[in-house]
mmCIF file with all atom_site columns, C-alpha atoms and ligand atoms in Angstrom:
data_model
loop_
_atom_site.group_PDB
_atom_site.id
_atom_site.type_symbol
_atom_site.label_atom_id
_atom_site.label_alt_id
_atom_site.label_comp_id
_atom_site.label_asym_id
_atom_site.label_entity_id
_atom_site.label_seq_id
_atom_site.pdbx_PDB_ins_code
_atom_site.Cartn_x
_atom_site.Cartn_y
_atom_site.Cartn_z
_atom_site.occupancy
_atom_site.B_iso_or_equiv
_atom_site.pdbx_formal_charge
_atom_site.auth_seq_id
_atom_site.auth_comp_id
_atom_site.auth_asym_id
_atom_site.auth_atom_id
_atom_site.pdbx_PDB_model_num
ATOM   1   C CA . MET A 1 1   ? 12.573  -81.746  -17.158 1.00 0.00 ? 268 MET A CA 1
ATOM   2   C CA . TYR A 1 2   ? 12.560  -83.305  -13.706 1.00 0.00 ? 269 TYR A CA 1
ATOM   3   C CA . THR A 1 3   ? 10.443  -86.275  -12.738 1.00 0.00 ? 270 THR A CA 1
ATOM   4   C CA . ILE A 1 4   ? 8.657   -85.963  -9.417  1.00 0.00 ? 271 ILE A CA 1
ATOM   5   C CA . GLY A 1 5   ? 6.899   -88.900  -7.813  1.00 0.00 ? 272 GLY A CA 1
ATOM   6   C CA . VAL A 1 6   ? 3.940   -88.551  -5.494  1.00 0.00 ? 273 VAL A CA 1
ATOM   7   C CA . LEU A 1 7   ? 3.357   -91.413  -3.077  1.00 0.00 ? 274 LEU A CA 1
ATOM   8   C CA . GLY A 1 8   ? -0.059  -92.623  -4.208  1.00 0.00 ? 275 GLY A CA 1
ATOM   9   C CA . LEU A 1 9   ? -1.117  -94.980  -1.428  1.00 0.00 ? 276 LEU A CA 1
ATOM   10  C CA . GLN A 1 10  ? -3.635  -92.669  0.226   1.00 0.00 ? 277 GLN A CA 1
ATOM   11  C CA . GLY A 1 11  ? -4.595  -89.010  0.540   1.00 0.00 ? 278 GLY A CA 1
ATOM   12  C CA . ALA A 1 12  ? -4.357  -85.943  -1.688  1.00 0.00 ? 279 ALA A CA 1
ATOM   13  C CA . PHE A 1 13  ? -1.908  -87.257  -4.284  1.00 0.00 ? 280 PHE A CA 1
ATOM   14  C CA . ARG A 1 14  ? -3.862  -86.301  -7.429  1.00 0.00 ? 281 ARG A CA 1
ATOM   15  C CA . GLU A 1 15  ? -3.780  -82.621  -6.493  1.00 0.00 ? 282 GLU A CA 1
ATOM   16  C CA . HIS A 1 16  ? 0.012   -82.755  -6.146  1.00 0.00 ? 283 HIS A CA 1
ATOM   17  C CA . ILE A 1 17  ? 0.265   -84.327  -9.605  1.00 0.00 ? 284 ILE A CA 1
ATOM   18  C CA . ARG A 1 18  ? -1.670  -81.380  -11.016 1.00 0.00 ? 285 ARG A CA 1
ATOM   19  C CA . SER A 1 19  ? 0.519   -78.856  -9.160  1.00 0.00 ? 286 SER A CA 1
ATOM   20  C CA . ILE A 1 20  ? 3.756   -80.495  -10.390 1.00 0.00 ? 287 ILE A CA 1
ATOM   21  C CA . GLU A 1 21  ? 2.504   -80.431  -13.982 1.00 0.00 ? 288 GLU A CA 1
ATOM   22  C CA . ALA A 1 22  ? 1.423   -76.795  -13.602 1.00 0.00 ? 289 ALA A CA 1
ATOM   23  C CA . SER A 1 23  ? 4.965   -76.035  -12.374 1.00 0.00 ? 290 SER A CA 1
ATOM   24  C CA . GLY A 1 24  ? 6.600   -77.594  -15.447 1.00 0.00 ? 291 GLY A CA 1
ATOM   25  C CA . GLY A 1 25  ? 7.629   -80.934  -13.931 1.00 0.00 ? 292 GLY A CA 1
ATOM   26  C CA . LYS A 1 26  ? 6.842   -84.465  -15.009 1.00 0.00 ? 293 LYS A CA 1
ATOM   27  C CA . ALA A 1 27  ? 4.638   -86.154  -12.402 1.00 0.00 ? 294 ALA A CA 1
ATOM   28  C CA . VAL A 1 28  ? 4.344   -89.852  -11.601 1.00 0.00 ? 295 VAL A CA 1
ATOM   29  C CA . THR A 1 29  ? 2.001   -91.512  -9.099  1.00 0.00 ? 296 THR A CA 1
ATOM   30  C CA . ILE A 1 30  ? 4.058   -93.968  -7.079  1.00 0.00 ? 297 ILE A CA 1
ATOM   31  C CA . LYS A 1 31  ? 2.180   -97.189  -6.361  1.00 0.00 ? 298 LYS A CA 1
ATOM   32  C CA . ARG A 1 32  ? 5.084   -99.679  -6.314  1.00 0.00 ? 299 ARG A CA 1
ATOM   33  C CA . PRO A 1 33  ? 8.488   -99.354  -4.569  1.00 0.00 ? 300 PRO A CA 1
ATOM   34  C CA . GLU A 1 34  ? 10.433  -100.040 -7.832  1.00 0.00 ? 301 GLU A CA 1
ATOM   35  C CA . GLN A 1 35  ? 9.052   -96.809  -9.278  1.00 0.00 ? 302 GLN A CA 1
ATOM   36  C CA . LEU A 1 36  ? 11.205  -94.860  -6.796  1.00 0.00 ? 303 LEU A CA 1
ATOM   37  C CA . ASN A 1 37  ? 14.163  -95.637  -9.084  1.00 0.00 ? 304 ASN A CA 1
ATOM   38  C CA . GLU A 1 38  ? 12.650  -93.559  -11.881 1.00 0.00 ? 305 GLU A CA 1
ATOM   39  C CA . ILE A 1 39  ? 12.209  -90.250  -10.048 1.00 0.00 ? 306 ILE A CA 1
ATOM   40  C CA . ASP A 1 40  ? 14.339  -87.247  -9.087  1.00 0.00 ? 307 ASP A CA 1
ATOM   41  C CA . GLY A 1 41  ? 12.264  -86.194  -6.068  1.00 0.00 ? 308 GLY A CA 1
ATOM   42  C CA . LEU A 1 42  ? 9.333   -87.474  -4.018  1.00 0.00 ? 309 LEU A CA 1
ATOM   43  C CA . ILE A 1 43  ? 6.274   -85.850  -2.456  1.00 0.00 ? 310 ILE A CA 1
ATOM   44  C CA . ILE A 1 44  ? 4.543   -87.578  0.453   1.00 0.00 ? 311 ILE A CA 1
ATOM   45  C CA . PRO A 1 45  ? 1.031   -86.064  0.441   1.00 0.00 ? 312 PRO A CA 1
ATOM   46  C CA . GLY A 1 46  ? -1.490  -85.170  3.120   1.00 0.00 ? 313 GLY A CA 1
ATOM   47  C CA . GLY A 1 47  ? -4.079  -87.671  4.192   1.00 0.00 ? 314 GLY A CA 1
ATOM   48  C CA . GLU A 1 48  ? -4.095  -89.714  7.358   1.00 0.00 ? 315 GLU A CA 1
ATOM   49  C CA . SER A 1 49  ? -0.662  -90.613  8.641   1.00 0.00 ? 316 SER A CA 1
ATOM   50  C CA . THR A 1 50  ? -1.527  -93.813  10.534  1.00 0.00 ? 317 THR A CA 1
ATOM   51  C CA . THR A 1 51  ? -3.414  -95.199  7.504   1.00 0.00 ? 318 THR A CA 1
ATOM   52  C CA . MET A 1 52  ? -0.604  -94.139  5.188   1.00 0.00 ? 319 MET A CA 1
ATOM   53  C CA . ARG A 1 53  ? 1.935   -95.849  7.483   1.00 0.00 ? 320 ARG A CA 1
ATOM   54  C CA . ARG A 1 54  ? -0.111  -99.038  7.451   1.00 0.00 ? 321 ARG A CA 1
ATOM   55  C CA . LEU A 1 55  ? -0.088  -99.013  3.641   1.00 0.00 ? 322 LEU A CA 1
ATOM   56  C CA . ILE A 1 56  ? 3.649   -98.196  3.547   1.00 0.00 ? 323 ILE A CA 1
ATOM   57  C CA . ASP A 1 57  ? 4.249   -101.398 5.546   1.00 0.00 ? 324 ASP A CA 1
ATOM   58  C CA . LYS A 1 58  ? 1.687   -103.441 3.615   1.00 0.00 ? 325 LYS A CA 1
ATOM   59  C CA . TYR A 1 59  ? 3.182   -102.611 0.210   1.00 0.00 ? 326 TYR A CA 1
ATOM   60  C CA . GLY A 1 60  ? 6.834   -102.942 1.277   1.00 0.00 ? 327 GLY A CA 1
ATOM   61  C CA . PHE A 1 61  ? 7.706   -99.234  0.991   1.00 0.00 ? 328 PHE A CA 1
ATOM   62  C CA . MET A 1 62  ? 9.490   -98.705  4.323   1.00 0.00 ? 329 MET A CA 1
ATOM   63  C CA . GLU A 1 63  ? 13.028  -99.760  3.385   1.00 0.00 ? 330 GLU A CA 1
ATOM   64  C CA . PRO A 1 64  ? 12.875  -98.370  -0.209  1.00 0.00 ? 331 PRO A CA 1
ATOM   65  C CA . LEU A 1 65  ? 11.661  -95.010  1.165   1.00 0.00 ? 332 LEU A CA 1
ATOM   66  C CA . ARG A 1 66  ? 14.504  -94.936  3.714   1.00 0.00 ? 333 ARG A CA 1
ATOM   67  C CA . GLN A 1 67  ? 16.980  -95.706  0.931   1.00 0.00 ? 334 GLN A CA 1
ATOM   68  C CA . PHE A 1 68  ? 15.484  -93.026  -1.281  1.00 0.00 ? 335 PHE A CA 1
ATOM   69  C CA . THR A 1 69  ? 15.820  -90.441  1.488   1.00 0.00 ? 336 THR A CA 1
ATOM   70  C CA . SER A 1 70  ? 19.404  -91.411  2.225   1.00 0.00 ? 337 SER A CA 1
ATOM   71  C CA . SER A 1 71  ? 20.260  -91.121  -1.492  1.00 0.00 ? 338 SER A CA 1
ATOM   72  C CA . ARG A 1 72  ? 19.826  -87.380  -0.872  1.00 0.00 ? 339 ARG A CA 1
ATOM   73  C CA . LYS A 1 73  ? 17.169  -87.003  -3.516  1.00 0.00 ? 340 LYS A CA 1
ATOM   74  C CA . PRO A 1 74  ? 14.719  -84.356  -2.274  1.00 0.00 ? 341 PRO A CA 1
ATOM   75  C CA . VAL A 1 75  ? 11.598  -85.373  -0.376  1.00 0.00 ? 342 VAL A CA 1
ATOM   76  C CA . PHE A 1 76  ? 8.678   -83.061  0.415   1.00 0.00 ? 343 PHE A CA 1
ATOM   77  C CA . GLY A 1 77  ? 6.146   -84.051  3.082   1.00 0.00 ? 344 GLY A CA 1
ATOM   78  C CA . THR A 1 78  ? 2.872   -82.130  3.342   1.00 0.00 ? 345 THR A CA 1
ATOM   79  C CA . CYS A 1 79  ? 0.573   -82.440  6.364   1.00 0.00 ? 346 CYS A CA 1
ATOM   80  C CA . ALA A 1 80  ? 0.342   -86.220  6.988   1.00 0.00 ? 347 ALA A CA 1
ATOM   81  C CA . GLY A 1 81  ? 3.519   -86.467  4.846   1.00 0.00 ? 348 GLY A CA 1
ATOM   82  C CA . LEU A 1 82  ? 5.272   -84.137  7.301   1.00 0.00 ? 349 LEU A CA 1
ATOM   83  C CA . ILE A 1 83  ? 4.286   -86.501  10.132  1.00 0.00 ? 350 ILE A CA 1
ATOM   84  C CA . ILE A 1 84  ? 5.688   -89.448  8.136   1.00 0.00 ? 351 ILE A CA 1
ATOM   85  C CA . LEU A 1 85  ? 9.072   -87.631  7.834   1.00 0.00 ? 352 LEU A CA 1
ATOM   86  C CA . ALA A 1 86  ? 9.341   -86.459  11.467  1.00 0.00 ? 353 ALA A CA 1
ATOM   87  C CA . SER A 1 87  ? 11.805  -88.104  13.829  1.00 0.00 ? 354 SER A CA 1
ATOM   88  C CA . GLU A 1 88  ? 9.407   -87.631  16.767  1.00 0.00 ? 355 GLU A CA 1
ATOM   89  C CA . ILE A 1 89  ? 5.628   -87.461  17.134  1.00 0.00 ? 356 ILE A CA 1
ATOM   90  C CA . VAL A 1 90  ? 4.145   -86.132  20.385  1.00 0.00 ? 357 VAL A CA 1
ATOM   91  C CA . GLY A 1 91  ? 2.404   -88.989  22.248  1.00 0.00 ? 358 GLY A CA 1
ATOM   92  C CA . TYR A 1 92  ? 3.945   -91.800  20.143  1.00 0.00 ? 359 TYR A CA 1
ATOM   93  C CA . GLU A 1 93  ? 6.939   -93.978  20.969  1.00 0.00 ? 360 GLU A CA 1
ATOM   94  C CA . GLU A 1 94  ? 8.353   -94.020  17.470  1.00 0.00 ? 361 GLU A CA 1
ATOM   95  C CA . GLY A 1 95  ? 8.279   -91.980  14.307  1.00 0.00 ? 362 GLY A CA 1
ATOM   96  C CA . HIS A 1 96  ? 7.462   -93.462  10.889  1.00 0.00 ? 363 HIS A CA 1
ATOM   97  C CA . LEU A 1 97  ? 10.270  -92.783  8.391   1.00 0.00 ? 364 LEU A CA 1
ATOM   98  C CA . ALA A 1 98  ? 11.860  -90.653  11.108  1.00 0.00 ? 365 ALA A CA 1
ATOM   99  C CA . VAL A 1 99  ? 14.361  -88.944  8.801   1.00 0.00 ? 366 VAL A CA 1
ATOM   100 C CA . MET A 1 100 ? 13.796  -85.250  9.543   1.00 0.00 ? 367 MET A CA 1
ATOM   101 C CA . ASP A 1 101 ? 15.037  -83.773  12.811  1.00 0.00 ? 368 ASP A CA 1
ATOM   102 C CA . ILE A 1 102 ? 11.710  -82.351  13.961  1.00 0.00 ? 369 ILE A CA 1
ATOM   103 C CA . LYS A 1 103 ? 9.109   -83.143  16.609  1.00 0.00 ? 370 LYS A CA 1
ATOM   104 C CA . VAL A 1 104 ? 5.517   -82.788  15.394  1.00 0.00 ? 371 VAL A CA 1
ATOM   105 C CA . GLU A 1 105 ? 2.191   -82.739  17.140  1.00 0.00 ? 372 GLU A CA 1
ATOM   106 C CA . ARG A 1 106 ? -0.807  -84.139  15.266  1.00 0.00 ? 373 ARG A CA 1
ATOM   107 C CA . ASN A 1 107 ? -4.174  -82.371  14.944  1.00 0.00 ? 374 ASN A CA 1
ATOM   108 C CA . SER A 1 108 ? -2.656  -79.533  16.885  1.00 0.00 ? 375 SER A CA 1
ATOM   109 C CA . PHE A 1 109 ? -4.825  -76.589  15.920  1.00 0.00 ? 376 PHE A CA 1
ATOM   110 C CA . GLY A 1 110 ? -7.776  -77.718  18.033  1.00 0.00 ? 377 GLY A CA 1
ATOM   111 C CA . ARG A 1 111 ? -10.946 -79.603  17.196  1.00 0.00 ? 378 ARG A CA 1
ATOM   112 C CA . GLN A 1 112 ? -13.031 -76.502  16.714  1.00 0.00 ? 379 GLN A CA 1
ATOM   113 C CA . ARG A 1 113 ? -10.625 -75.489  13.968  1.00 0.00 ? 380 ARG A CA 1
ATOM   114 C CA . GLU A 1 114 ? -10.714 -78.659  11.897  1.00 0.00 ? 381 GLU A CA 1
ATOM   115 C CA . SER A 1 115 ? -9.775  -76.664  8.847   1.00 0.00 ? 382 SER A CA 1
ATOM   116 C CA . PHE A 1 116 ? -8.900  -73.062  8.113   1.00 0.00 ? 383 PHE A CA 1
ATOM   117 C CA . GLU A 1 117 ? -6.868  -70.884  5.787   1.00 0.00 ? 384 GLU A CA 1
ATOM   118 C CA . ALA A 1 118 ? -4.066  -68.557  6.824   1.00 0.00 ? 385 ALA A CA 1
ATOM   119 C CA . ASP A 1 119 ? -2.036  -65.909  5.031   1.00 0.00 ? 386 ASP A CA 1
ATOM   120 C CA . LEU A 1 120 ? 1.595   -67.041  5.342   1.00 0.00 ? 387 LEU A CA 1
ATOM   121 C CA . THR A 1 121 ? 5.024   -65.595  4.684   1.00 0.00 ? 388 THR A CA 1
ATOM   122 C CA . ILE A 1 122 ? 7.374   -68.391  3.658   1.00 0.00 ? 389 ILE A CA 1
ATOM   123 C CA . THR A 1 123 ? 11.156  -68.020  3.265   1.00 0.00 ? 390 THR A CA 1
ATOM   124 C CA . GLY A 1 124 ? 12.156  -68.878  -0.303  1.00 0.00 ? 391 GLY A CA 1
ATOM   125 C CA . VAL A 1 125 ? 8.540   -68.606  -1.479  1.00 0.00 ? 392 VAL A CA 1
ATOM   126 C CA . GLY A 1 126 ? 7.342   -65.118  -0.557  1.00 0.00 ? 393 GLY A CA 1
ATOM   127 C CA . ASP A 1 127 ? 4.388   -63.366  1.044   1.00 0.00 ? 394 ASP A CA 1
ATOM   128 C CA . HIS A 1 128 ? 0.671   -63.963  0.933   1.00 0.00 ? 395 HIS A CA 1
ATOM   129 C CA . PHE A 1 129 ? 0.741   -67.680  0.453   1.00 0.00 ? 396 PHE A CA 1
ATOM   130 C CA . THR A 1 130 ? -2.642  -69.107  1.426   1.00 0.00 ? 397 THR A CA 1
ATOM   131 C CA . GLY A 1 131 ? -2.007  -72.078  3.681   1.00 0.00 ? 398 GLY A CA 1
ATOM   132 C CA . VAL A 1 132 ? -4.910  -74.553  3.738   1.00 0.00 ? 399 VAL A CA 1
ATOM   133 C CA . PHE A 1 133 ? -4.802  -76.366  7.085   1.00 0.00 ? 400 PHE A CA 1
ATOM   134 C CA . ILE A 1 134 ? -6.877  -79.548  7.480   1.00 0.00 ? 401 ILE A CA 1
ATOM   135 C CA . ARG A 1 135 ? -6.557  -81.253  10.881  1.00 0.00 ? 402 ARG A CA 1
ATOM   136 C CA . ALA A 1 136 ? -2.998  -80.099  10.554  1.00 0.00 ? 403 ALA A CA 1
ATOM   137 C CA . PRO A 1 137 ? 0.065   -80.939  12.608  1.00 0.00 ? 404 PRO A CA 1
ATOM   138 C CA . HIS A 1 138 ? 2.631   -78.338  13.615  1.00 0.00 ? 405 HIS A CA 1
ATOM   139 C CA . ILE A 1 139 ? 6.350   -78.555  14.312  1.00 0.00 ? 406 ILE A CA 1
ATOM   140 C CA . VAL A 1 140 ? 6.913   -78.320  18.064  1.00 0.00 ? 407 VAL A CA 1
ATOM   141 C CA . GLU A 1 141 ? 10.711  -78.494  17.938  1.00 0.00 ? 408 GLU A CA 1
ATOM   142 C CA . ALA A 1 142 ? 13.238  -78.267  15.138  1.00 0.00 ? 409 ALA A CA 1
ATOM   143 C CA . GLY A 1 143 ? 16.861  -79.490  15.312  1.00 0.00 ? 410 GLY A CA 1
ATOM   144 C CA . GLU A 1 144 ? 19.774  -77.172  14.679  1.00 0.00 ? 411 GLU A CA 1
ATOM   145 C CA . ASN A 1 145 ? 20.161  -78.223  11.037  1.00 0.00 ? 412 ASN A CA 1
ATOM   146 C CA . VAL A 1 146 ? 16.551  -77.399  10.328  1.00 0.00 ? 413 VAL A CA 1
ATOM   147 C CA . GLU A 1 147 ? 15.700  -74.045  8.808   1.00 0.00 ? 414 GLU A CA 1
ATOM   148 C CA . VAL A 1 148 ? 12.318  -72.688  9.883   1.00 0.00 ? 415 VAL A CA 1
ATOM   149 C CA . LEU A 1 149 ? 10.585  -71.311  6.763   1.00 0.00 ? 416 LEU A CA 1
ATOM   150 C CA . SER A 1 150 ? 7.246   -70.189  8.146   1.00 0.00 ? 417 SER A CA 1
ATOM   151 C CA . LYS A 1 151 ? 5.292   -69.721  11.348  1.00 0.00 ? 418 LYS A CA 1
ATOM   152 C CA . HIS A 1 152 ? 1.605   -69.194  11.975  1.00 0.00 ? 419 HIS A CA 1
ATOM   153 C CA . ASN A 1 153 ? 0.592   -67.739  15.366  1.00 0.00 ? 420 ASN A CA 1
ATOM   154 C CA . GLY A 1 154 ? 4.061   -68.553  16.684  1.00 0.00 ? 421 GLY A CA 1
ATOM   155 C CA . ARG A 1 155 ? 3.897   -72.188  15.548  1.00 0.00 ? 422 ARG A CA 1
ATOM   156 C CA . ILE A 1 156 ? 6.294   -73.608  12.961  1.00 0.00 ? 423 ILE A CA 1
ATOM   157 C CA . VAL A 1 157 ? 4.346   -74.675  9.869   1.00 0.00 ? 424 VAL A CA 1
ATOM   158 C CA . ALA A 1 158 ? 7.098   -75.048  7.245   1.00 0.00 ? 425 ALA A CA 1
ATOM   159 C CA . ALA A 1 159 ? 10.747  -76.104  7.475   1.00 0.00 ? 426 ALA A CA 1
ATOM   160 C CA . ARG A 1 160 ? 13.662  -77.419  5.473   1.00 0.00 ? 427 ARG A CA 1
ATOM   161 C CA . GLN A 1 161 ? 16.570  -79.651  6.413   1.00 0.00 ? 428 GLN A CA 1
ATOM   162 C CA . GLY A 1 162 ? 18.929  -79.918  3.445   1.00 0.00 ? 429 GLY A CA 1
ATOM   163 C CA . HIS A 1 163 ? 17.102  -82.059  0.873   1.00 0.00 ? 430 HIS A CA 1
ATOM   164 C CA . LEU A 1 164 ? 14.010  -82.497  3.081   1.00 0.00 ? 431 LEU A CA 1
ATOM   165 C CA . LEU A 1 165 ? 11.108  -80.061  2.951   1.00 0.00 ? 432 LEU A CA 1
ATOM   166 C CA . GLY A 1 166 ? 7.977   -80.201  5.069   1.00 0.00 ? 433 GLY A CA 1
ATOM   167 C CA . CYS A 1 167 ? 4.863   -78.186  5.762   1.00 0.00 ? 434 CYS A CA 1
ATOM   168 C CA . SER A 1 168 ? 1.747   -78.483  7.924   1.00 0.00 ? 435 SER A CA 1
ATOM   169 C CA . PHE A 1 169 ? -0.647  -77.232  5.280   1.00 0.00 ? 436 PHE A CA 1
ATOM   170 C CA . HIS A 1 170 ? -1.804  -78.402  1.827   1.00 0.00 ? 437 HIS A CA 1
ATOM   171 C CA . PRO A 1 171 ? 0.041   -76.318  -0.817  1.00 0.00 ? 438 PRO A CA 1
ATOM   172 C CA . GLU A 1 172 ? -1.520  -78.407  -3.614  1.00 0.00 ? 439 GLU A CA 1
ATOM   173 C CA . LEU A 1 173 ? -5.068  -77.279  -2.841  1.00 0.00 ? 440 LEU A CA 1
ATOM   174 C CA . THR A 1 174 ? -4.732  -73.769  -4.246  1.00 0.00 ? 441 THR A CA 1
ATOM   175 C CA . ASP A 1 175 ? -3.669  -72.483  -7.645  1.00 0.00 ? 442 ASP A CA 1
ATOM   176 C CA . ASP A 1 176 ? -0.582  -70.903  -6.116  1.00 0.00 ? 443 ASP A CA 1
ATOM   177 C CA . HIS A 1 177 ? 2.205   -73.286  -7.111  1.00 0.00 ? 444 HIS A CA 1
ATOM   178 C CA . ARG A 1 178 ? 5.106   -71.434  -5.464  1.00 0.00 ? 445 ARG A CA 1
ATOM   179 C CA . MET A 1 179 ? 5.723   -74.094  -2.816  1.00 0.00 ? 446 MET A CA 1
ATOM   180 C CA . THR A 1 180 ? 5.844   -76.848  -5.479  1.00 0.00 ? 447 THR A CA 1
ATOM   181 C CA . GLN A 1 181 ? 8.208   -74.617  -7.483  1.00 0.00 ? 448 GLN A CA 1
ATOM   182 C CA . LEU A 1 182 ? 10.492  -74.310  -4.437  1.00 0.00 ? 449 LEU A CA 1
ATOM   183 C CA . PHE A 1 183 ? 10.593  -78.103  -4.285  1.00 0.00 ? 450 PHE A CA 1
ATOM   184 C CA . LEU A 1 184 ? 11.365  -78.320  -8.014  1.00 0.00 ? 451 LEU A CA 1
ATOM   185 C CA . GLU A 1 185 ? 14.262  -75.899  -7.425  1.00 0.00 ? 452 GLU A CA 1
ATOM   186 C CA . MET A 1 186 ? 15.591  -78.231  -4.708  1.00 0.00 ? 453 MET A CA 1
ATOM   187 C CA . VAL A 1 187 ? 15.350  -81.138  -7.170  1.00 0.00 ? 454 VAL A CA 1
ATOM   188 C CA . LYS A 1 188 ? 17.214  -79.147  -9.806  1.00 0.00 ? 455 LYS A CA 1
ATOM   189 C CA . GLU A 1 189 ? 20.000  -78.246  -7.337  1.00 0.00 ? 456 GLU A CA 1
ATOM   190 C CA . SER A 1 190 ? 20.356  -81.828  -6.192  1.00 0.00 ? 457 SER A CA 1
ATOM   191 C CA . LYS A 1 191 ? 20.585  -83.142  -9.775  1.00 0.00 ? 458 LYS A CA 1
ATOM   192 C CA . GLU A 1 192 ? 23.165  -80.522  -10.695 1.00 0.00 ? 459 GLU A CA 1
ATOM   193 C CA . LYS A 1 193 ? 25.227  -81.457  -7.636  1.00 0.00 ? 460 LYS A CA 1
ATOM   194 C CA . ALA A 1 194 ? 24.973  -85.165  -8.422  1.00 0.00 ? 461 ALA A CA 1
ATOM   195 C CA . SER A 1 195 ? 26.285  -84.655  -11.964 1.00 0.00 ? 462 SER A CA 1
ATOM   196 C CA . ALA A 1 196 ? 29.005  -82.121  -11.023 1.00 0.00 ? 463 ALA A CA 1
HETATM 197 N N1 . LIG B 2 .   ? -4.646  -83.167  6.175   1.00 0.00 ? 668 LIG B N1 1
HETATM 198 C C1 . LIG B 2 .   ? -3.844  -84.034  6.743   1.00 0.00 ? 668 LIG B C1 1
HETATM 199 O O1 . LIG B 2 .   ? -2.920  -84.562  6.138   1.00 0.00 ? 668 LIG B O1 1
HETATM 200 C C2 . LIG B 2 .   ? -4.192  -84.355  8.158   1.00 0.00 ? 668 LIG B C2 1
HETATM 201 C C3 . LIG B 2 .   ? -3.145  -85.175  8.886   1.00 0.00 ? 668 LIG B C3 1
HETATM 202 C C4 . LIG B 2 .   ? -3.836  -86.062  9.881   1.00 0.00 ? 668 LIG B C4 1
HETATM 203 N N2 . LIG B 2 .   ? -4.479  -85.296  10.901  1.00 0.00 ? 668 LIG B N2 1
HETATM 204 C C5 . LIG B 2 .   ? -2.828  -87.035  10.498  1.00 0.00 ? 668 LIG B C5 1
HETATM 205 O O2 . LIG B 2 .   ? -2.556  -86.975  11.646  1.00 0.00 ? 668 LIG B O2 1
HETATM 206 O O3 . LIG B 2 .   ? -2.311  -87.844  9.789   1.00 0.00 ? 668 LIG B O3 1
#
């Protein structure tokens, strides 16, 4: 069994815990940087990225998170978590973790559409995945090593770059656990590679 941590500083972390358990993984809420040593993969949940960043700094997570990402253990950022991973954020001078070669725009589906659901086709996951978008960002540009996994109305809403996975929507808010299962597959692959 693989142990997946969910960064538990702010946002929708409890729902991810439930989705990991429903997918057959062991889930741990990460509240202290040392706990990163115990996990095989990490999910950075949705919430509010500027608040999450403030808490990342306050609780000394910045350097440990960078180290975790460079250890090549898989990391999955959803919604605000995607913004935390992005190397560039439209309108901001610097990214947060800035480890994934993507440019994101925050709250980019318009104020009148604060939240909505969309029927998505996602590479590696399948068809008819209900994406729950809540003040969601989208990926404006993706680097050449980034594989685009899904688009909604021409906008990139899911992508993968090696061991990094990101999406604009909240996959943990439905009972469809296919996106979490894709992440668990990535964790399995990375562990097999590490022990080969
Ligand atoms: N549901 C979410 O995670 C929203 C993200 C939020 N709008 C932000 O910019 O951080």
